């Protein structure tokens, strides 16, 4: 089954404790992105990748890091999380042949 | 930069009735893609319908159809014969042509309630 898998689905952490949210897709897609969703703001892009070892900032990259060492994986790293990073996070992937983006199930992150 | 505006934070409809959700966007590009995504309480983002700007014909998917007005930069979603399962947040999204930005630009969403 074609899918984008994020883990964990829920995470509560403390300020400053490094964390990683994993994202994996099994569709051999070139493009992958991370978005955060906040009430009243919709979804905003954090980082994106157009292929292995090619990443770039989106609209709200501050406080986040990403890497794309393999085509299927695109982890999101918060090296020193802060409460303003409490949000719902989505990973998405798409192919340059098709405009449709496939989304993961979302990760609800709470930083206390 | 492109922007997407959904002017209706909340809408409600009676079951079996028709409802239209509004979306306008701003862009200087002539070729692009527009989408409507549905987000039920499960949080999953589900593609409802897609429109290519170069196509004049409005896209339809079963009970879902769009009214795409390129000159007016308007992209509304019509849901016919509304069902309880249509209750969700609906997001309008814009994407530049392939080879350009990978970014989807989202509106702030419209919460749709379906009353039995």
JSON list of C-alpha atoms in Angstrom, two decimals:
[
{"chain": "A", "resi": 1, "resn": "UNK", "atom": "CA", "xyz": [0.00, 0.00, 0.00]},
{"chain": "A", "resi": 2, "resn": "UNK", "atom": "CA", "xyz": [1.33, 3.42, -0.97]},
{"chain": "A", "resi": 3, "resn": "UNK", "atom": "CA", "xyz": [1.79, 5.48, 2.14]},
{"chain": "A", "resi": 4, "resn": "UNK", "atom": "CA", "xyz": [3.70, 8.07, 4.10]},
{"chain": "A", "resi": 5, "resn": "UNK", "atom": "CA", "xyz": [4.47, 6.96, 7.64]},
{"chain": "A", "resi": 6, "resn": "UNK", "atom": "CA", "xyz": [5.26, 9.32, 10.47]},
{"chain": "A", "resi": 7, "resn": "UNK", "atom": "CA", "xyz": [6.35, 8.42, 13.97]},
{"chain": "A", "resi": 8, "resn": "UNK", "atom": "CA", "xyz": [5.46, 9.04, 16.66]},
{"chain": "A", "resi": 9, "resn": "UNK", "atom": "CA", "xyz": [1.79, 10.04, 16.35]},
{"chain": "A", "resi": 10, "resn": "UNK", "atom": "CA", "xyz": [1.84, 11.80, 19.71]},
{"chain": "A", "resi": 11, "resn": "UNK", "atom": "CA", "xyz": [4.76, 13.23, 21.65]},
{"chain": "A", "resi": 12, "resn": "UNK", "atom": "CA", "xyz": [5.01, 15.24, 24.83]},
{"chain": "A", "resi": 13, "resn": "UNK", "atom": "CA", "xyz": [8.45, 16.56, 25.68]},
{"chain": "A", "resi": 14, "resn": "UNK", "atom": "CA", "xyz": [10.19, 19.18, 27.78]},
{"chain": "A", "resi": 15, "resn": "UNK", "atom": "CA", "xyz": [11.82, 22.37, 26.63]},
{"chain": "A", "resi": 16, "resn": "UNK", "atom": "CA", "xyz": [15.33, 21.83, 25.31]},
{"chain": "A", "resi": 17, "resn": "UNK", "atom": "CA", "xyz": [15.24, 18.06, 24.95]},
{"chain": "A", "resi": 18, "resn": "UNK", "atom": "CA", "xyz": [16.26, 17.10, 21.42]},
{"chain": "A", "resi": 19, "resn": "UNK", "atom": "CA", "xyz": [13.76, 15.07, 19.46]},
{"chain": "A", "resi": 20, "resn": "UNK", "atom": "CA", "xyz": [13.31, 13.58, 16.01]},
{"chain": "A", "resi": 21, "resn": "UNK", "atom": "CA", "xyz": [10.10, 12.90, 14.14]},
{"chain": "A", "resi": 22, "resn": "UNK", "atom": "CA", "xyz": [10.60, 10.30, 11.44]},
{"chain": "A", "resi": 23, "resn": "UNK", "atom": "CA", "xyz": [8.95, 10.24, 8.03]},
{"chain": "A", "resi": 24, "resn": "UNK", "atom": "CA", "xyz": [9.18, 7.47, 5.47]},
{"chain": "A", "resi": 25, "resn": "UNK", "atom": "CA", "xyz": [7.48, 6.99, 2.10]},
{"chain": "A", "resi": 26, "resn": "UNK", "atom": "CA", "xyz": [7.33, 3.87, -0.05]},
{"chain": "A", "resi": 27, "resn": "UNK", "atom": "CA", "xyz": [6.39, 5.47, -3.37]},
{"chain": "A", "resi": 28, "resn": "UNK", "atom": "CA", "xyz": [9.90, 6.42, -4.57]},
{"chain": "A", "resi": 29, "resn": "UNK", "atom": "CA", "xyz": [8.86, 10.07, -4.55]},
{"chain": "A", "resi": 30, "resn": "UNK", "atom": "CA", "xyz": [11.46, 12.74, -5.22]},
{"chain": "A", "resi": 31, "resn": "UNK", "atom": "CA", "xyz": [9.79, 15.52, -3.24]},
{"chain": "A", "resi": 32, "resn": "UNK", "atom": "CA", "xyz": [9.24, 15.51, 0.51]},
{"chain": "A", "resi": 33, "resn": "UNK", "atom": "CA", "xyz": [8.12, 18.29, 2.82]},
{"chain": "A", "resi": 34, "resn": "UNK", "atom": "CA", "xyz": [7.33, 19.07, 6.42]},
{"chain": "A", "resi": 35, "resn": "UNK", "atom": "CA", "xyz": [4.40, 21.27, 7.41]},
{"chain": "A", "resi": 36, "resn": "UNK", "atom": "CA", "xyz": [3.09, 22.50, 10.72]},
{"chain": "A", "resi": 37, "resn": "UNK", "atom": "CA", "xyz": [-0.58, 23.13, 11.33]},
{"chain": "A", "resi": 38, "resn": "UNK", "atom": "CA", "xyz": [-1.73, 25.68, 13.88]},
{"chain": "A", "resi": 39, "resn": "UNK", "atom": "CA", "xyz": [-5.32, 26.78, 14.60]},
{"chain": "A", "resi": 40, "resn": "UNK", "atom": "CA", "xyz": [-6.35, 29.68, 12.42]},
{"chain": "A", "resi": 41, "resn": "UNK", "atom": "CA", "xyz": [-3.14, 29.54, 10.38]},
{"chain": "A", "resi": 42, "resn": "UNK", "atom": "CA", "xyz": [-3.63, 26.52, 8.15]},
{"chain": "A", "resi": 43, "resn": "UNK", "atom": "CA", "xyz": [-0.57, 24.52, 7.16]},
{"chain": "A", "resi": 44, "resn": "UNK", "atom": "CA", "xyz": [2.78, 26.18, 6.67]},
{"chain": "A", "resi": 45, "resn": "UNK", "atom": "CA", "xyz": [5.85, 24.62, 5.11]},
{"chain": "A", "resi": 46, "resn": "UNK", "atom": "CA", "xyz": [8.88, 24.18, 7.36]},
{"chain": "A", "resi": 47, "resn": "UNK", "atom": "CA", "xyz": [11.41, 22.51, 5.05]},
{"chain": "A", "resi": 48, "resn": "UNK", "atom": "CA", "xyz": [11.33, 20.62, 1.80]},
{"chain": "A", "resi": 49, "resn": "UNK", "atom": "CA", "xyz": [13.57, 18.33, -0.20]},
{"chain": "A", "resi": 50, "resn": "UNK", "atom": "CA", "xyz": [13.61, 17.83, -3.95]},
{"chain": "A", "resi": 51, "resn": "UNK", "atom": "CA", "xyz": [15.85, 14.78, -3.82]},
{"chain": "A", "resi": 52, "resn": "UNK", "atom": "CA", "xyz": [18.57, 13.04, -1.81]},
{"chain": "A", "resi": 53, "resn": "UNK", "atom": "CA", "xyz": [20.95, 15.54, -0.20]},
{"chain": "A", "resi": 54, "resn": "UNK", "atom": "CA", "xyz": [18.89, 18.48, -1.55]},
{"chain": "A", "resi": 55, "resn": "UNK", "atom": "CA", "xyz": [16.94, 20.41, 1.09]},
{"chain": "A", "resi": 56, "resn": "UNK", "atom": "CA", "xyz": [15.74, 23.98, 1.44]},
{"chain": "A", "resi": 57, "resn": "UNK", "atom": "CA", "xyz": [13.87, 26.20, 3.85]},
{"chain": "A", "resi": 58, "resn": "UNK", "atom": "CA", "xyz": [10.16, 26.74, 3.69]},
{"chain": "A", "resi": 59, "resn": "UNK", "atom": "CA", "xyz": [8.23, 29.54, 5.32]},
{"chain": "A", "resi": 60, "resn": "UNK", "atom": "CA", "xyz": [8.87, 28.73, 8.99]},
{"chain": "A", "resi": 61, "resn": "UNK", "atom": "CA", "xyz": [12.26, 26.94, 9.28]},
{"chain": "A", "resi": 62, "resn": "UNK", "atom": "CA", "xyz": [13.54, 28.51, 12.51]},
{"chain": "A", "resi": 63, "resn": "UNK", "atom": "CA", "xyz": [14.21, 25.94, 15.21]},
{"chain": "A", "resi": 64, "resn": "UNK", "atom": "CA", "xyz": [14.09, 22.93, 12.87]},
{"chain": "A", "resi": 65, "resn": "UNK", "atom": "CA", "xyz": [16.57, 20.81, 10.96]},
{"chain": "A", "resi": 66, "resn": "UNK", "atom": "CA", "xyz": [16.08, 18.14, 8.32]},
{"chain": "A", "resi": 67, "resn": "UNK", "atom": "CA", "xyz": [18.19, 15.68, 6.40]},
{"chain": "A", "resi": 68, "resn": "UNK", "atom": "CA", "xyz": [17.64, 13.56, 3.30]},
{"chain": "A", "resi": 69, "resn": "UNK", "atom": "CA", "xyz": [20.28, 10.84, 3.22]},
{"chain": "A", "resi": 70, "resn": "UNK", "atom": "CA", "xyz": [17.98, 8.30, 1.62]},
{"chain": "A", "resi": 71, "resn": "UNK", "atom": "CA", "xyz": [15.20, 8.90, -0.85]},
{"chain": "A", "resi": 72, "resn": "UNK", "atom": "CA", "xyz": [12.52, 7.31, 1.31]},
{"chain": "A", "resi": 73, "resn": "UNK", "atom": "CA", "xyz": [13.29, 9.07, 4.62]},
{"chain": "A", "resi": 74, "resn": "UNK", "atom": "CA", "xyz": [13.03, 12.70, 5.66]},
{"chain": "A", "resi": 75, "resn": "UNK", "atom": "CA", "xyz": [13.32, 13.16, 9.44]},
{"chain": "A", "resi": 76, "resn": "UNK", "atom": "CA", "xyz": [12.47, 16.41, 11.20]},
{"chain": "A", "resi": 77, "resn": "UNK", "atom": "CA", "xyz": [14.82, 17.33, 14.03]},
{"chain": "A", "resi": 78, "resn": "UNK", "atom": "CA", "xyz": [14.13, 19.77, 16.84]},
{"chain": "A", "resi": 79, "resn": "UNK", "atom": "CA", "xyz": [17.46, 20.23, 18.59]},
{"chain": "A", "resi": 80, "resn": "UNK", "atom": "CA", "xyz": [16.14, 22.44, 21.40]},
{"chain": "A", "resi": 81, "resn": "UNK", "atom": "CA", "xyz": [12.35, 22.41, 21.35]},
{"chain": "A", "resi": 82, "resn": "UNK", "atom": "CA", "xyz": [10.44, 25.36, 22.77]},
{"chain": "A", "resi": 83, "resn": "UNK", "atom": "CA", "xyz": [6.75, 25.69, 23.72]},
{"chain": "A", "resi": 84, "resn": "UNK", "atom": "CA", "xyz": [6.02, 27.71, 20.55]},
{"chain": "A", "resi": 85, "resn": "UNK", "atom": "CA", "xyz": [6.81, 24.56, 18.56]},
{"chain": "A", "resi": 86, "resn": "UNK", "atom": "CA", "xyz": [3.79, 22.86, 20.06]},
{"chain": "A", "resi": 87, "resn": "UNK", "atom": "CA", "xyz": [1.82, 22.01, 16.95]},
{"chain": "A", "resi": 88, "resn": "UNK", "atom": "CA", "xyz": [0.51, 19.35, 14.59]},
{"chain": "A", "resi": 89, "resn": "UNK", "atom": "CA", "xyz": [3.16, 18.28, 12.12]},
{"chain": "A", "resi": 90, "resn": "UNK", "atom": "CA", "xyz": [2.68, 16.66, 8.72]},
{"chain": "A", "resi": 91, "resn": "UNK", "atom": "CA", "xyz": [5.13, 15.05, 6.38]},
{"chain": "A", "resi": 92, "resn": "UNK", "atom": "CA", "xyz": [4.18, 14.93, 2.69]},
{"chain": "A", "resi": 93, "resn": "UNK", "atom": "CA", "xyz": [5.67, 13.45, -0.45]},
{"chain": "A", "resi": 94, "resn": "UNK", "atom": "CA", "xyz": [5.05, 13.78, -4.16]},
{"chain": "A", "resi": 95, "resn": "UNK", "atom": "CA", "xyz": [6.56, 12.86, -7.47]},
{"chain": "A", "resi": 96, "resn": "UNK", "atom": "CA", "xyz": [7.72, 15.31, -10.10]},
{"chain": "A", "resi": 97, "resn": "UNK", "atom": "CA", "xyz": [5.47, 13.36, -12.48]},
{"chain": "A", "resi": 98, "resn": "UNK", "atom": "CA", "xyz": [2.35, 13.98, -10.45]},
{"chain": "A", "resi": 99, "resn": "UNK", "atom": "CA", "xyz": [1.22, 17.03, -8.54]},
{"chain": "A", "resi": 100, "resn": "UNK", "atom": "CA", "xyz": [-0.70, 15.17, -5.83]},
{"chain": "A", "resi": 101, "resn": "UNK", "atom": "CA", "xyz": [0.91, 15.29, -2.39]},
{"chain": "A", "resi": 102, "resn": "UNK", "atom": "CA", "xyz": [0.49, 12.32, -0.06]},
{"chain": "A", "resi": 103, "resn": "UNK", "atom": "CA", "xyz": [0.39, 13.13, 3.63]},
{"chain": "A", "resi": 104, "resn": "UNK", "atom": "CA", "xyz": [1.40, 11.18, 6.68]},
{"chain": "A", "resi": 105, "resn": "UNK", "atom": "CA", "xyz": [-0.99, 10.70, 9.59]},
{"chain": "A", "resi": 106, "resn": "UNK", "atom": "CA", "xyz": [0.33, 13.69, 11.50]},
{"chain": "A", "resi": 107, "resn": "UNK", "atom": "CA", "xyz": [2.34, 14.04, 14.72]},
{"chain": "A", "resi": 108, "resn": "UNK", "atom": "CA", "xyz": [0.85, 15.95, 17.63]},
{"chain": "A", "resi": 109, "resn": "UNK", "atom": "CA", "xyz": [3.80, 17.52, 19.48]},
{"chain": "A", "resi": 110, "resn": "UNK", "atom": "CA", "xyz": [3.48, 19.23, 22.85]},
{"chain": "A", "resi": 111, "resn": "UNK", "atom": "CA", "xyz": [6.49, 21.00, 24.36]},
{"chain": "A", "resi": 112, "resn": "UNK", "atom": "CA", "xyz": [6.13, 21.89, 28.04]},
{"chain": "B", "resi": 1, "resn": "UNK", "atom": "CA", "xyz": [4.58, 35.14, -3.14]},
{"chain": "B", "resi": 2, "resn": "UNK", "atom": "CA", "xyz": [1.36, 33.28, -3.61]},
{"chain": "B", "resi": 3, "resn": "UNK", "atom": "CA", "xyz": [-1.41, 33.57, -1.05]},
{"chain": "B", "resi": 4, "resn": "UNK", "atom": "CA", "xyz": [-4.61, 31.62, -0.55]},
{"chain": "B", "resi": 5, "resn": "UNK", "atom": "CA", "xyz": [-7.64, 33.06, 1.23]},
{"chain": "B", "resi": 6, "resn": "UNK", "atom": "CA", "xyz": [-10.60, 31.18, 2.63]},
{"chain": "B", "resi": 7, "resn": "UNK", "atom": "CA", "xyz": [-13.03, 33.80, 3.87]},
{"chain": "B", "resi": 8, "resn": "UNK", "atom": "CA", "xyz": [-15.41, 31.44, 5.69]},
{"chain": "B", "resi": 9, "resn": "UNK", "atom": "CA", "xyz": [-13.91, 30.09, 8.92]},
{"chain": "B", "resi": 10, "resn": "UNK", "atom": "CA", "xyz": [-17.05, 28.02, 9.52]},
{"chain": "B", "resi": 11, "resn": "UNK", "atom": "CA", "xyz": [-19.97, 26.81, 7.46]},
{"chain": "B", "resi": 12, "resn": "UNK", "atom": "CA", "xyz": [-22.92, 24.56, 8.15]},
{"chain": "B", "resi": 13, "resn": "UNK", "atom": "CA", "xyz": [-25.27, 22.61, 5.90]},
{"chain": "B", "resi": 14, "resn": "UNK", "atom": "CA", "xyz": [-28.24, 20.33, 6.34]},
{"chain": "B", "resi": 15, "resn": "UNK", "atom": "CA", "xyz": [-27.79, 16.73, 5.38]},
{"chain": "B", "resi": 16, "resn": "UNK", "atom": "CA", "xyz": [-28.68, 16.15, 1.69]},
{"chain": "B", "resi": 17, "resn": "UNK", "atom": "CA", "xyz": [-28.36, 19.86, 0.90]},
{"chain": "B", "resi": 18, "resn": "UNK", "atom": "CA", "xyz": [-25.67, 21.62, -1.16]},
{"chain": "B", "resi": 19, "resn": "UNK", "atom": "CA", "xyz": [-22.95, 23.84, 0.22]},
{"chain": "B", "resi": 20, "resn": "UNK", "atom": "CA", "xyz": [-20.24, 25.93, -1.45]},
{"chain": "B", "resi": 21, "resn": "UNK", "atom": "CA", "xyz": [-16.91, 26.74, 0.17]},
{"chain": "B", "resi": 22, "resn": "UNK", "atom": "CA", "xyz": [-15.03, 29.78, -1.11]},
{"chain": "B", "resi": 23, "resn": "UNK", "atom": "CA", "xyz": [-11.37, 30.16, -1.97]},
{"chain": "B", "resi": 24, "resn": "UNK", "atom": "CA", "xyz": [-9.47, 32.95, -3.65]},
{"chain": "B", "resi": 25, "resn": "UNK", "atom": "CA", "xyz": [-5.77, 33.11, -4.40]},
{"chain": "B", "resi": 26, "resn": "UNK", "atom": "CA", "xyz": [-3.20, 35.55, -5.57]},
{"chain": "B", "resi": 27, "resn": "UNK", "atom": "CA", "xyz": [-0.46, 34.68, -8.04]},
{"chain": "B", "resi": 28, "resn": "UNK", "atom": "CA", "xyz": [1.42, 36.12, -10.97]},
{"chain": "B", "resi": 29, "resn": "UNK", "atom": "CA", "xyz": [1.95, 32.70, -12.52]},
{"chain": "B", "resi": 30, "resn": "UNK", "atom": "CA", "xyz": [-0.14, 31.56, -15.48]},
{"chain": "B", "resi": 31, "resn": "UNK", "atom": "CA", "xyz": [0.26, 27.84, -14.89]},
{"chain": "B", "resi": 32, "resn": "UNK", "atom": "CA", "xyz": [-0.38, 26.24, -11.51]},
{"chain": "B", "resi": 33, "resn": "UNK", "atom": "CA", "xyz": [-2.43, 23.67, -9.64]},
{"chain": "B", "resi": 34, "resn": "UNK", "atom": "CA", "xyz": [-5.21, 24.07, -7.13]},
{"chain": "B", "resi": 35, "resn": "UNK", "atom": "CA", "xyz": [-6.47, 21.55, -4.62]},
{"chain": "B", "resi": 36, "resn": "UNK", "atom": "CA", "xyz": [-9.11, 21.01, -1.99]},
{"chain": "B", "resi": 37, "resn": "UNK", "atom": "CA", "xyz": [-8.09, 18.85, 0.95]},
{"chain": "B", "resi": 38, "resn": "UNK", "atom": "CA", "xyz": [-10.41, 17.44, 3.59]},
{"chain": "B", "resi": 39, "resn": "UNK", "atom": "CA", "xyz": [-9.26, 16.93, 7.18]},
{"chain": "B", "resi": 40, "resn": "UNK", "atom": "CA", "xyz": [-11.71, 14.90, 9.27]},
{"chain": "B", "resi": 41, "resn": "UNK", "atom": "CA", "xyz": [-11.32, 14.56, 13.06]},
{"chain": "B", "resi": 42, "resn": "UNK", "atom": "CA", "xyz": [-8.82, 11.76, 12.44]},
{"chain": "B", "resi": 43, "resn": "UNK", "atom": "CA", "xyz": [-6.45, 14.56, 11.22]},
{"chain": "B", "resi": 44, "resn": "UNK", "atom": "CA", "xyz": [-5.62, 12.74, 8.01]},
{"chain": "B", "resi": 45, "resn": "UNK", "atom": "CA", "xyz": [-5.23, 15.05, 5.01]},
{"chain": "B", "resi": 46, "resn": "UNK", "atom": "CA", "xyz": [-7.34, 13.68, 2.18]},
{"chain": "B", "resi": 47, "resn": "UNK", "atom": "CA", "xyz": [-7.25, 15.02, -1.36]},
{"chain": "B", "resi": 48, "resn": "UNK", "atom": "CA", "xyz": [-10.79, 15.84, -2.47]},
{"chain": "B", "resi": 49, "resn": "UNK", "atom": "CA", "xyz": [-10.27, 17.38, -5.89]},
{"chain": "B", "resi": 50, "resn": "UNK", "atom": "CA", "xyz": [-7.56, 18.85, -8.10]},
{"chain": "B", "resi": 51, "resn": "UNK", "atom": "CA", "xyz": [-7.66, 21.46, -10.86]},
{"chain": "B", "resi": 52, "resn": "UNK", "atom": "CA", "xyz": [-4.96, 22.29, -13.40]},
{"chain": "B", "resi": 53, "resn": "UNK", "atom": "CA", "xyz": [-5.01, 25.97, -14.29]},
{"chain": "B", "resi": 54, "resn": "UNK", "atom": "CA", "xyz": [-4.54, 25.29, -18.00]},
{"chain": "B", "resi": 55, "resn": "UNK", "atom": "CA", "xyz": [-7.77, 23.27, -18.08]},
{"chain": "B", "resi": 56, "resn": "UNK", "atom": "CA", "xyz": [-10.88, 25.33, -18.61]},
{"chain": "B", "resi": 57, "resn": "UNK", "atom": "CA", "xyz": [-13.19, 22.51, -17.63]},
{"chain": "B", "resi": 58, "resn": "UNK", "atom": "CA", "xyz": [-14.12, 22.44, -13.96]},
{"chain": "B", "resi": 59, "resn": "UNK", "atom": "CA", "xyz": [-13.03, 19.30, -12.14]},
{"chain": "B", "resi": 60, "resn": "UNK", "atom": "CA", "xyz": [-15.61, 16.98, -10.61]},
{"chain": "B", "resi": 61, "resn": "UNK", "atom": "CA", "xyz": [-15.34, 13.97, -8.31]},
{"chain": "B", "resi": 62, "resn": "UNK", "atom": "CA", "xyz": [-18.69, 12.37, -7.59]},
{"chain": "B", "resi": 63, "resn": "UNK", "atom": "CA", "xyz": [-20.54, 14.79, -5.27]},
{"chain": "B", "resi": 64, "resn": "UNK", "atom": "CA", "xyz": [-17.67, 17.27, -5.26]},
{"chain": "B", "resi": 65, "resn": "UNK", "atom": "CA", "xyz": [-17.16, 19.86, -7.97]},
{"chain": "B", "resi": 66, "resn": "UNK", "atom": "CA", "xyz": [-15.30, 23.12, -8.33]},
{"chain": "B", "resi": 67, "resn": "UNK", "atom": "CA", "xyz": [-16.06, 26.45, -9.91]},
{"chain": "B", "resi": 68, "resn": "UNK", "atom": "CA", "xyz": [-12.69, 27.61, -11.24]},
{"chain": "B", "resi": 69, "resn": "UNK", "atom": "CA", "xyz": [-12.63, 31.22, -12.38]},
{"chain": "B", "resi": 70, "resn": "UNK", "atom": "CA", "xyz": [-9.05, 31.87, -13.50]},
{"chain": "B", "resi": 71, "resn": "UNK", "atom": "CA", "xyz": [-9.45, 35.55, -14.28]},
{"chain": "B", "resi": 72, "resn": "UNK", "atom": "CA", "xyz": [-11.07, 36.19, -10.92]},
{"chain": "B", "resi": 73, "resn": "UNK", "atom": "CA", "xyz": [-8.56, 33.87, -9.18]},
{"chain": "B", "resi": 74, "resn": "UNK", "atom": "CA", "xyz": [-11.40, 32.03, -7.53]},
{"chain": "B", "resi": 75, "resn": "UNK", "atom": "CA", "xyz": [-11.66, 28.30, -6.79]},
{"chain": "B", "resi": 76, "resn": "UNK", "atom": "CA", "xyz": [-14.81, 27.35, -4.89]},
{"chain": "B", "resi": 77, "resn": "UNK", "atom": "CA", "xyz": [-15.81, 23.83, -3.84]},
{"chain": "B", "resi": 78, "resn": "UNK", "atom": "CA", "xyz": [-19.40, 22.65, -4.14]},
{"chain": "B", "resi": 79, "resn": "UNK", "atom": "CA", "xyz": [-20.54, 19.64, -2.15]},
{"chain": "B", "resi": 80, "resn": "UNK", "atom": "CA", "xyz": [-23.84, 18.21, -3.32]},
{"chain": "B", "resi": 81, "resn": "UNK", "atom": "CA", "xyz": [-26.12, 15.90, -1.34]},
{"chain": "B", "resi": 82, "resn": "UNK", "atom": "CA", "xyz": [-24.10, 16.56, 1.83]},
{"chain": "B", "resi": 83, "resn": "UNK", "atom": "CA", "xyz": [-23.51, 13.60, 4.10]},
{"chain": "B", "resi": 84, "resn": "UNK", "atom": "CA", "xyz": [-22.62, 13.41, 7.78]},
{"chain": "B", "resi": 85, "resn": "UNK", "atom": "CA", "xyz": [-19.21, 12.08, 6.78]},
{"chain": "B", "resi": 86, "resn": "UNK", "atom": "CA", "xyz": [-18.47, 15.31, 4.93]},
{"chain": "B", "resi": 87, "resn": "UNK", "atom": "CA", "xyz": [-18.09, 17.13, 8.25]},
{"chain": "B", "resi": 88, "resn": "UNK", "atom": "CA", "xyz": [-14.45, 18.20, 8.41]},
{"chain": "B", "resi": 89, "resn": "UNK", "atom": "CA", "xyz": [-11.98, 21.03, 7.95]},
{"chain": "B", "resi": 90, "resn": "UNK", "atom": "CA", "xyz": [-11.50, 21.86, 4.29]},
{"chain": "B", "resi": 91, "resn": "UNK", "atom": "CA", "xyz": [-8.32, 23.46, 3.03]},
{"chain": "B", "resi": 92, "resn": "UNK", "atom": "CA", "xyz": [-7.77, 25.11, -0.31]},
{"chain": "B", "resi": 93, "resn": "UNK", "atom": "CA", "xyz": [-4.19, 24.85, -1.58]},
{"chain": "B", "resi": 94, "resn": "UNK", "atom": "CA", "xyz": [-2.07, 26.25, -4.41]},
{"chain": "B", "resi": 95, "resn": "UNK", "atom": "CA", "xyz": [0.98, 24.72, -6.03]},
{"chain": "B", "resi": 96, "resn": "UNK", "atom": "CA", "xyz": [3.37, 26.14, -8.58]},
{"chain": "B", "resi": 97, "resn": "UNK", "atom": "CA", "xyz": [4.13, 24.19, -11.74]},
{"chain": "B", "resi": 98, "resn": "UNK", "atom": "CA", "xyz": [6.43, 21.21, -11.63]},
{"chain": "B", "resi": 99, "resn": "UNK", "atom": "CA", "xyz": [10.05, 22.24, -11.56]},
{"chain": "B", "resi": 100, "resn": "UNK", "atom": "CA", "xyz": [9.19, 25.28, -9.52]},
{"chain": "B", "resi": 101, "resn": "UNK", "atom": "CA", "xyz": [8.57, 25.45, -5.80]},
{"chain": "B", "resi": 102, "resn": "UNK", "atom": "CA", "xyz": [7.65, 22.21, -4.13]},
{"chain": "B", "resi": 103, "resn": "UNK", "atom": "CA", "xyz": [5.52, 24.15, -1.71]},
{"chain": "B", "resi": 104, "resn": "UNK", "atom": "CA", "xyz": [1.81, 23.82, -1.22]},
{"chain": "B", "resi": 105, "resn": "UNK", "atom": "CA", "xyz": [0.36, 27.14, -0.05]},
{"chain": "B", "resi": 106, "resn": "UNK", "atom": "CA", "xyz": [-2.69, 26.55, 2.11]},
{"chain": "B", "resi": 107, "resn": "UNK", "atom": "CA", "xyz": [-5.59, 28.70, 3.12]},
{"chain": "B", "resi": 108, "resn": "UNK", "atom": "CA", "xyz": [-6.54, 28.85, 6.79]},
{"chain": "B", "resi": 109, "resn": "UNK", "atom": "CA", "xyz": [-9.35, 26.39, 6.36]},
{"chain": "B", "resi": 110, "resn": "UNK", "atom": "CA", "xyz": [-13.14, 26.22, 6.61]},
{"chain": "B", "resi": 111, "resn": "UNK", "atom": "CA", "xyz": [-14.79, 24.05, 9.23]},
{"chain": "B", "resi": 112, "resn": "UNK", "atom": "CA", "xyz": [-17.85, 22.38, 7.75]},
{"chain": "B", "resi": 113, "resn": "UNK", "atom": "CA", "xyz": [-20.62, 21.11, 10.02]},
{"chain": "B", "resi": 114, "resn": "UNK", "atom": "CA", "xyz": [-23.31, 18.82, 8.59]},
{"chain": "B", "resi": 115, "resn": "UNK", "atom": "CA", "xyz": [-26.58, 18.86, 10.52]},
{"chain": "B", "resi": 116, "resn": "UNK", "atom": "CA", "xyz": [-28.80, 15.77, 10.47]}
]
